XYZ file of C-alpha atoms in Angstrom:
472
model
C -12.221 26.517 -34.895
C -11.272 29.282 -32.492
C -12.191 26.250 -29.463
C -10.343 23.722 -31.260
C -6.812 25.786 -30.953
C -7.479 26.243 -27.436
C -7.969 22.762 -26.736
C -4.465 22.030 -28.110
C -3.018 24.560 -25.997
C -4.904 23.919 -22.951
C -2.569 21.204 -20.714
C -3.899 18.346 -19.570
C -3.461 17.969 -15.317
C -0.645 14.929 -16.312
C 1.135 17.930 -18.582
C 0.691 20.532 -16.082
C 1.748 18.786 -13.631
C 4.882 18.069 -15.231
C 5.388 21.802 -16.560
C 5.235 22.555 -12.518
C 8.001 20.152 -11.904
C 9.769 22.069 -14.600
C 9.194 25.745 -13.519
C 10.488 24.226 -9.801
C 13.427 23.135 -11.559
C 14.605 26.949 -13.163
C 13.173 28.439 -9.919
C 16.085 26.509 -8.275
C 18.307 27.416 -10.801
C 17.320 31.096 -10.435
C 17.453 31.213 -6.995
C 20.618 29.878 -6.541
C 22.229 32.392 -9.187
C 20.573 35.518 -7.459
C 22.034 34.029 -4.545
C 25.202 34.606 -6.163
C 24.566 37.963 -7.662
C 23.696 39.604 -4.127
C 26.719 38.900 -2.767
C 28.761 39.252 -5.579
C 30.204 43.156 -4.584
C 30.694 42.289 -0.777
C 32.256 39.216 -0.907
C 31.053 35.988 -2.690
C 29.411 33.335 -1.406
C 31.158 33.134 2.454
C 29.023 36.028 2.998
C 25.815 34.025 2.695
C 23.511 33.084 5.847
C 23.233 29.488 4.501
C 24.504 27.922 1.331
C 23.881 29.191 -2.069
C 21.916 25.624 -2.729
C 19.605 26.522 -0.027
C 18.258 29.721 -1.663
C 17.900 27.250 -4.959
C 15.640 25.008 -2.960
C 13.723 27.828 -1.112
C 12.956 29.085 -4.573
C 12.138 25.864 -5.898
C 9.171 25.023 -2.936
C 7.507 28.160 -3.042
C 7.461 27.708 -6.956
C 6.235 23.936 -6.617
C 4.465 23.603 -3.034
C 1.682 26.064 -3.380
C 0.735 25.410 -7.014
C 0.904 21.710 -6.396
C -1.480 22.007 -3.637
C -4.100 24.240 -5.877
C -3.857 21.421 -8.325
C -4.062 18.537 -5.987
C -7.373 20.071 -4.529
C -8.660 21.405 -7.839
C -8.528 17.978 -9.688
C -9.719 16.137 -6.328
C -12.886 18.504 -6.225
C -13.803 18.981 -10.196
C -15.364 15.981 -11.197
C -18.140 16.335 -8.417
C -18.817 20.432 -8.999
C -19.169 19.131 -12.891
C -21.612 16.769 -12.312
C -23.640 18.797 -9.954
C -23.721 21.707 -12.679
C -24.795 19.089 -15.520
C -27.706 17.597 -13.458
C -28.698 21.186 -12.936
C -28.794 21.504 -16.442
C -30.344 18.346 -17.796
C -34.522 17.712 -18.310
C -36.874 17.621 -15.634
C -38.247 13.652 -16.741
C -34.628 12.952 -15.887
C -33.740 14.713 -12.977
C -37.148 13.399 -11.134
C -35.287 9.993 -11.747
C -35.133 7.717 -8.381
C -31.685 8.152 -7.271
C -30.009 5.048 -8.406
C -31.238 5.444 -11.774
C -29.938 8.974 -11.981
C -26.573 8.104 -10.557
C -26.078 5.038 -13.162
C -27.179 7.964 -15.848
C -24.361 10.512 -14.617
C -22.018 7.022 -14.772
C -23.557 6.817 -18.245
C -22.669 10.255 -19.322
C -18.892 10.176 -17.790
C -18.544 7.121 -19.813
C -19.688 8.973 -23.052
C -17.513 11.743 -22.409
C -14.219 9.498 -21.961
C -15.347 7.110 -25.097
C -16.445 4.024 -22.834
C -19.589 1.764 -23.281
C -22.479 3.535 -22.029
C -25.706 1.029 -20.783
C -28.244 2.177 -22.319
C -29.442 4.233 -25.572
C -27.653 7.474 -26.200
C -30.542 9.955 -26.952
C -30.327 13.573 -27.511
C -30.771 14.754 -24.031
C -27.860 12.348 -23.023
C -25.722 13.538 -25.727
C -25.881 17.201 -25.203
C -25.221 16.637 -21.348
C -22.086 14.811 -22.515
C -20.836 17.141 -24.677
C -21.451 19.682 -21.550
C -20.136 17.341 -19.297
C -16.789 17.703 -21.826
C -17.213 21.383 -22.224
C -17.005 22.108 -18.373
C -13.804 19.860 -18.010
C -12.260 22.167 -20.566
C -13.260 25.195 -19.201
C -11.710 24.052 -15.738
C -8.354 22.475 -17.131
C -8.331 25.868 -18.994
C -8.799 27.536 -15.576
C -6.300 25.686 -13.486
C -3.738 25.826 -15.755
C -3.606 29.436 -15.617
C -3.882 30.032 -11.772
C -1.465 27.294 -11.529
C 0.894 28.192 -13.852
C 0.144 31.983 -12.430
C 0.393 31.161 -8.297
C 3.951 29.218 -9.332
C 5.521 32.337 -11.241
C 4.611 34.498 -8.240
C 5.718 32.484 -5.634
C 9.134 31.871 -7.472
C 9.203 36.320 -8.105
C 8.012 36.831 -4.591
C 11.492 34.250 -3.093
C 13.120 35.813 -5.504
C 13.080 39.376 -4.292
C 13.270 37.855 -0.837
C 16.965 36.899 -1.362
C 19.706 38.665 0.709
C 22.527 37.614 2.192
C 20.699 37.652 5.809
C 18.163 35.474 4.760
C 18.043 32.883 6.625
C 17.200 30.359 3.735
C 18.621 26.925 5.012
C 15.731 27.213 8.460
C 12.856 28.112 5.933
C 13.730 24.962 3.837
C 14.074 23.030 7.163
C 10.827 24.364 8.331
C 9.047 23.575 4.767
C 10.210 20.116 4.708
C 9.380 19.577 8.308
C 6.255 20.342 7.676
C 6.533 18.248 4.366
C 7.133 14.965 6.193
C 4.176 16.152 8.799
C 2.076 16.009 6.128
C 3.118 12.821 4.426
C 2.680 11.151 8.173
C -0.994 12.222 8.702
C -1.845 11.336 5.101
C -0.509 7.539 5.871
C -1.792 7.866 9.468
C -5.839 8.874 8.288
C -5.034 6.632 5.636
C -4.811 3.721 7.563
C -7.730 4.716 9.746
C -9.917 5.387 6.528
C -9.211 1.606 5.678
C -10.299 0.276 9.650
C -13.319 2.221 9.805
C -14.174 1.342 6.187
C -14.109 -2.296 7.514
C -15.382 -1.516 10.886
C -18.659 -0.551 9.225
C -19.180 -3.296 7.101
C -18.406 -5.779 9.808
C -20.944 -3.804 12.119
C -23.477 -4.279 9.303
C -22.648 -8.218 9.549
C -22.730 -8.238 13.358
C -26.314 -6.646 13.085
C -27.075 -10.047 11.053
C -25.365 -12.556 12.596
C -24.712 -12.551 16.146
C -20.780 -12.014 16.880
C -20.592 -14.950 19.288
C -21.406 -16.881 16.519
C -19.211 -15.765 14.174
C -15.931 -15.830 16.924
C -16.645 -19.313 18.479
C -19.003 -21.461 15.831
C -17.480 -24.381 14.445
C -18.645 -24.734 11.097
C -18.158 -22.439 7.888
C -20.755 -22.407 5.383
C -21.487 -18.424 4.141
C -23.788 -20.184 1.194
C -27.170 -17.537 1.276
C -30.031 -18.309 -0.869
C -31.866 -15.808 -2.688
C -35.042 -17.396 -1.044
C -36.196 -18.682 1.915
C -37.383 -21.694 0.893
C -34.184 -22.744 -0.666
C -31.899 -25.374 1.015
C -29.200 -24.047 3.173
C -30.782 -20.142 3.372
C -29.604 -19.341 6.861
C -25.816 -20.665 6.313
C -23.081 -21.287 8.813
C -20.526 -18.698 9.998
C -18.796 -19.491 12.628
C -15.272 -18.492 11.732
C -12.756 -20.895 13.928
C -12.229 -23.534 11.177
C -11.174 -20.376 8.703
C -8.764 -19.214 11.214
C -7.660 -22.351 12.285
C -6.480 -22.921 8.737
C -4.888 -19.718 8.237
C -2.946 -20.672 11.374
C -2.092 -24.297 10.412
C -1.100 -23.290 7.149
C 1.603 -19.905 8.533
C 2.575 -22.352 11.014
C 3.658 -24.547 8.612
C 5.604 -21.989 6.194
C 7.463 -20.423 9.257
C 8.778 -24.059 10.068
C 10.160 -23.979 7.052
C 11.090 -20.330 5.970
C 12.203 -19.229 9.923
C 15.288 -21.550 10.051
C 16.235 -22.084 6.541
C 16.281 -17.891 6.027
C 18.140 -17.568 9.388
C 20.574 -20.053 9.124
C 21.001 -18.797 5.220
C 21.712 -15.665 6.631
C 24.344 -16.234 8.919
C 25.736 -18.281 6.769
C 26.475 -15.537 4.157
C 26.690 -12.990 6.307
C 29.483 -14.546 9.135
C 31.007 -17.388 7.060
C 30.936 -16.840 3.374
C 33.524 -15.435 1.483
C 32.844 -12.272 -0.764
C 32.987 -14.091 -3.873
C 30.056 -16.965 -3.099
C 28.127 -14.255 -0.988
C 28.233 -12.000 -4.250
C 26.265 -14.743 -6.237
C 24.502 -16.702 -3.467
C 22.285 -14.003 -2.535
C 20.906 -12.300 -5.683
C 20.395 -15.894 -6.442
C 18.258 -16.716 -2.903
C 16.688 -13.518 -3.366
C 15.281 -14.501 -7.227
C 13.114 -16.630 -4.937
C 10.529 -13.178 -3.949
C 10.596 -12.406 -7.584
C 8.570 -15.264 -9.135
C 4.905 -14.637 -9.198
C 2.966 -16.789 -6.607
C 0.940 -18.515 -9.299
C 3.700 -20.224 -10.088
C 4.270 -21.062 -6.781
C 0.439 -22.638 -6.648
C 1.630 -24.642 -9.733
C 4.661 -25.918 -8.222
C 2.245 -27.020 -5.296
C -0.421 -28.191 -7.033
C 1.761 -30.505 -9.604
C 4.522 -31.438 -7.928
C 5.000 -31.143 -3.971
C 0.869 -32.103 -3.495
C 1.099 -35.070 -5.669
C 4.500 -36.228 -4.115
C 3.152 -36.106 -0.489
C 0.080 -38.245 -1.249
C 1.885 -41.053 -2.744
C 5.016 -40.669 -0.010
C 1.546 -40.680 2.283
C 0.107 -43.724 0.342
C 3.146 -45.198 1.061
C 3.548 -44.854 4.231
C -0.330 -46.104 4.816
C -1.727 -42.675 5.653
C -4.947 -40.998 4.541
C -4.226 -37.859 2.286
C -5.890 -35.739 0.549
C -5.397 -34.108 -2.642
C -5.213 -30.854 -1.699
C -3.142 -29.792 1.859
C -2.416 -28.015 4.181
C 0.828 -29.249 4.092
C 2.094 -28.944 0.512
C 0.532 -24.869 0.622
C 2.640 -24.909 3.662
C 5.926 -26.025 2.387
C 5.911 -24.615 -0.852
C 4.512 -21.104 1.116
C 7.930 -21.538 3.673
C 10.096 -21.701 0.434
C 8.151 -18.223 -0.938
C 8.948 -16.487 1.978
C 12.255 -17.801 2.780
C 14.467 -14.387 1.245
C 12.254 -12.310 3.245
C 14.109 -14.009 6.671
C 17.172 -13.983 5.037
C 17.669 -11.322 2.932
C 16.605 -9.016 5.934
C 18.433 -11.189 8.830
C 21.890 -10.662 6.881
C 21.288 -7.156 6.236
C 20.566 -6.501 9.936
C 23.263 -8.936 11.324
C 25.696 -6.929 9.170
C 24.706 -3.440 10.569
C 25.899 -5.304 13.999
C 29.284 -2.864 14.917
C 32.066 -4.876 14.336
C 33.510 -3.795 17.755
C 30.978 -6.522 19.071
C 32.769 -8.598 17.181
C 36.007 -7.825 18.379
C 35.388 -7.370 21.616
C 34.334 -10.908 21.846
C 37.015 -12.279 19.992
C 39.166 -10.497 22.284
C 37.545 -12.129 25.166
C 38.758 -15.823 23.722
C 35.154 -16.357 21.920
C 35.177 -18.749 18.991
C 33.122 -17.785 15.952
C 29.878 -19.557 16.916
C 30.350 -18.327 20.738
C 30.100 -14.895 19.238
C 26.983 -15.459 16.829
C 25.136 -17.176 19.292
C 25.591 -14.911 22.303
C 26.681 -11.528 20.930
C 25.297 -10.626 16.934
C 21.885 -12.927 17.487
C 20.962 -11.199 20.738
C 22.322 -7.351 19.223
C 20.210 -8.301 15.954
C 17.071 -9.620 17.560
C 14.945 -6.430 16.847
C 15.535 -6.852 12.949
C 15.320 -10.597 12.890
C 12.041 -10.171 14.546
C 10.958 -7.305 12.004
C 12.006 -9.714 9.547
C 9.904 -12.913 11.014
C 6.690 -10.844 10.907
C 7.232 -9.209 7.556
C 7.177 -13.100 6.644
C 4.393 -13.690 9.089
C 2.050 -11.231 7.113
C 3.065 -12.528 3.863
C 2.069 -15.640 4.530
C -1.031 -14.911 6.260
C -1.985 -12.831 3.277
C -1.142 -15.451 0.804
C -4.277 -16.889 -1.406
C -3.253 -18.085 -4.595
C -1.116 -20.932 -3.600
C -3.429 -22.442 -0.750
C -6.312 -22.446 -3.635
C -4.047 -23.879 -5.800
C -2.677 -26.301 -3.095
C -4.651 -26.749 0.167
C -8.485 -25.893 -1.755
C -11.482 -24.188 -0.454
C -12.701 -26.441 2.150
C -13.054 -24.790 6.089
C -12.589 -27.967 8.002
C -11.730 -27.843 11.280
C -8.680 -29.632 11.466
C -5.180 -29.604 12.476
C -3.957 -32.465 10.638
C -1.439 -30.932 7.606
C -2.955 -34.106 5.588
C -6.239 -32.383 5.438
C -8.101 -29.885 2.897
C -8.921 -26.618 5.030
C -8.728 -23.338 3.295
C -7.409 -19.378 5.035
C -9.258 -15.895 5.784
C -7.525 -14.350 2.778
C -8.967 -16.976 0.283
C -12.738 -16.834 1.721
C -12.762 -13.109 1.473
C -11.630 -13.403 -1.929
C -14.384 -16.527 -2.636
C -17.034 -14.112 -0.916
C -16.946 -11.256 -2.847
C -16.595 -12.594 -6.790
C -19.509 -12.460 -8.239
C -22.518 -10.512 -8.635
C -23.394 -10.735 -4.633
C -25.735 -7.477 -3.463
C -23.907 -5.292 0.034
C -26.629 -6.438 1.986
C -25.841 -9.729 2.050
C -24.598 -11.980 4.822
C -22.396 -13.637 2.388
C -20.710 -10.843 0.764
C -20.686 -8.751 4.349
C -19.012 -12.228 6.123
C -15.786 -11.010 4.201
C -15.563 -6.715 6.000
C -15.985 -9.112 9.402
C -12.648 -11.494 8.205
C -10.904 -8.622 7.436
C -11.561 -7.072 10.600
C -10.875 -10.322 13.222
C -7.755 -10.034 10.232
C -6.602 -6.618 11.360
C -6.861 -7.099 15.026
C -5.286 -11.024 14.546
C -2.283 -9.021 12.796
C -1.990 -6.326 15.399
C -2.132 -8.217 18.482
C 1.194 -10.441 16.836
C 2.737 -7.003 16.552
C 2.338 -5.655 19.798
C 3.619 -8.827 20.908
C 6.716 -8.948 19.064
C 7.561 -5.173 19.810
C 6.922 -6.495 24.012
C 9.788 -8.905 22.679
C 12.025 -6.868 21.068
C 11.762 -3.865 23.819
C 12.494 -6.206 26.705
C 15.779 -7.956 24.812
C 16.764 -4.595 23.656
C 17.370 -3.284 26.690
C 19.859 -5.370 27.872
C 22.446 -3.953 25.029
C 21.536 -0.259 25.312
């Protein structure tokens, strides 16, 4: 019974976590009124260091910083100290379990503690681990809500006695969110290298398999692996050009279409159009990004596919039923409000003493786009360009809907061929085992991927850097 009441009180890490936010919120409060009261016989306010709001928000981070950081590490490290103190505890027949079998049985007990579907018969030995398993996770919810709710009320008491009117609140806040945004930049920073060398190793694992020359400069794509050796096709084909050379084709296309339809869209509204049309034009253009990219495939699939082979059939040409083209097109018209919503926000942030100064000079209106806001915008409109360059390369639904699963090596738009994003995707559904060719062919697209991406970028910032100068 006694247990019972304390599980009601005891907060769970979502509540806590939001009862943290709160006590940040009245340490501000707080620390901004003592802020008040120390001055209040010498002065007022004027007689501060820094603003009475800074003494709020120095308050506010020592309440919220340090417990948030107890919590973030406590949560991140419990579930692994739990389990390692319930395998201590459970019988010897299951402990001396090979080591897959006793991690699916930890899995097994987790899932019995949270009221999933466990895989295999709950005995006795199971259940009293699980209800161990749950008794722990109280104990330690019980536990960090106290020190966190504890280390909070002592760091806001501690600012709080720290308050005088030489304090010299407004650097420590400085300071704390310096080191703030420090901290959010190597979290995205080892983030990002988690993610390579994640893929790095799998792709390593494939290279040990099939030879890398093979993969970068064979012509035919055919990852199909059979369980035994005997079995038709067991060695499969990897060489990767024709999947790359359909992820190219198939960009290629869509920036045909989305490059100067965005641009021109943009200058349009942004240098021509009248407030009233602009005001409706482009939450309209922009509705575009907003529809989900199934229905995009749709669109492709049962209307722009279909209307090319019979304007193809027409014409006397051979086309298939699935292409490169219609994924292209209807791809180009997906990505067309990323040119152009981001083109007329950067041609806008162009000074209008550019403007002016060119007008002044006896330019006409097109003189001045062409030769003064285009060259002055350049760096956005090329920030813009590879935003859509990266959506489209990362694109899969419509080209399965539209251009199929094919890797021909073609680079007629007529033709079936199929994109990296979509064979990674085909490579790992289904039940395919790590060691696998098949399944590790996908870590080694998503590597050639990466450094594909990142060579385009380094290019484009050569561009931008060497037209930039010329306005700085």
């Amino acid at each position: 019974m006694i247990l019972n009441k304390l599980k009601e009180v005891v907060l769970t890490p979502l509540h806590l976590l939001i009862t943290l936010l709160l006590l940040s919120m009245i340490g501000y409060y707080l620390g901004k009124k003592r802020s008040f009261f120390v001055v209040k016989e010498s002065g007022g306010p004027k007689f501060l260091h820094s603003r009475p709001g800074y003494y709020g928000a120095l308050t506010a981070l020592w309440c919220g910083i340090p417990a948030v950081l107890v919590f973030s590490f406590w949560l991140a490290f419990e579930p692994t100290l739990i389990a390692q103190m319930v395998l201590s505890h459970l019988p010897v027949e299951i402990k001396s379990l090979p080591k897959d079998q006793l991690t699916l049985t930890m899995n097994d007990i987790k899932n019995l503690v949270n009221g999933n579907i466990v895989s295999i018969e709950v005995n006795p030995a199971i259940q009293k681990a699980s209800e161990h398993y749950q008794h722990l996770q109280f104990v330690s919810h019980a536990a960090l809500t106290v020190i966190a709710i504890v280390i909070a009320i002592a760091g806001l008491v501690y600012v709080q006695k720290l308050i005088t009117p030489e304090l010299r609140a407004r650097n420590h806040v400085e300071k704390v969110l310096k080191w703030v945004l420090i901290a959010c930049s190597t979290i995205a920073i080892f983030t990002t290298i988690g993610i390579v060398l994640s893929v790095l190793y799998e792709a390593i694992r494939f290279f040990k398999i099939i030879p890398i020359t093979q993969f970068l400069f064979g012509l035919e794509w055919s990852p199909q692996m059979a369980i035994r050796s005997d079995q038709v096709g067991s060695s499969g084909a990897f060489g990767a050009i024709p999947v790359f050379a359909g992820t190219l084709l198939i960009s290629a296309i869509a920036m045909f279409v989305a490059v100067p339809v965005g641009l021109m869209s943009a200058i349009y509204l942004s240098e021509y159009a009248n407030k009233k049309f602009r005001a409706v034009a482009k939450p309209l253009l922009e509705i575009l990004a907003g529809i989900p990219t199934v229905v995009y495939g749709f669109f492709a699939a049962l209307v722009v596919a279909p209307a090319i082979r019979n304007a193809g059939a027409a014409a006397g040409l051979d086309v298939s039923s699935e292409s490169a083209l219609a994924a292209g097109l209807v791809m180009g018209v997906m990505i067309i409000p990323f040119v152009s919503s981001l083109s007329d926000d950067v041609i806008n942030a162009v000074p209008q003493s550019l403007r002016d100064g060119a007008y002044g000079l006896g330019s006409t209106q097109s003189e001045t786009i062409r030769q003064v806001i285009l060259p002055a915008a350049l760096p956005g409109i090329v920030g813009g360009v590879l935003l859509a360059v990266s959506r489209a390369i990362g694109e899969t639904m419509i080209v399965v809907m539209a251009a199929g699963l094919s890797a021909n090596l073609t680079m007629n738009p007529l033709k079936t061929v199929t994109t990296v994003t979509v064979q990674i995707v085909t490579l790992l559904v289904g039940d395919q085992e790590f060691d696998s060719p098949k399944t590790l062919a996908a870590f080694a697209l998503g590597l050639m991927l990466f450094v594909t991406t990142l060579i385009l970028n380094v290019i484009a910032l050569i561009v931008v850097r060497k037209y930039r100068e010329q306005y700085e």
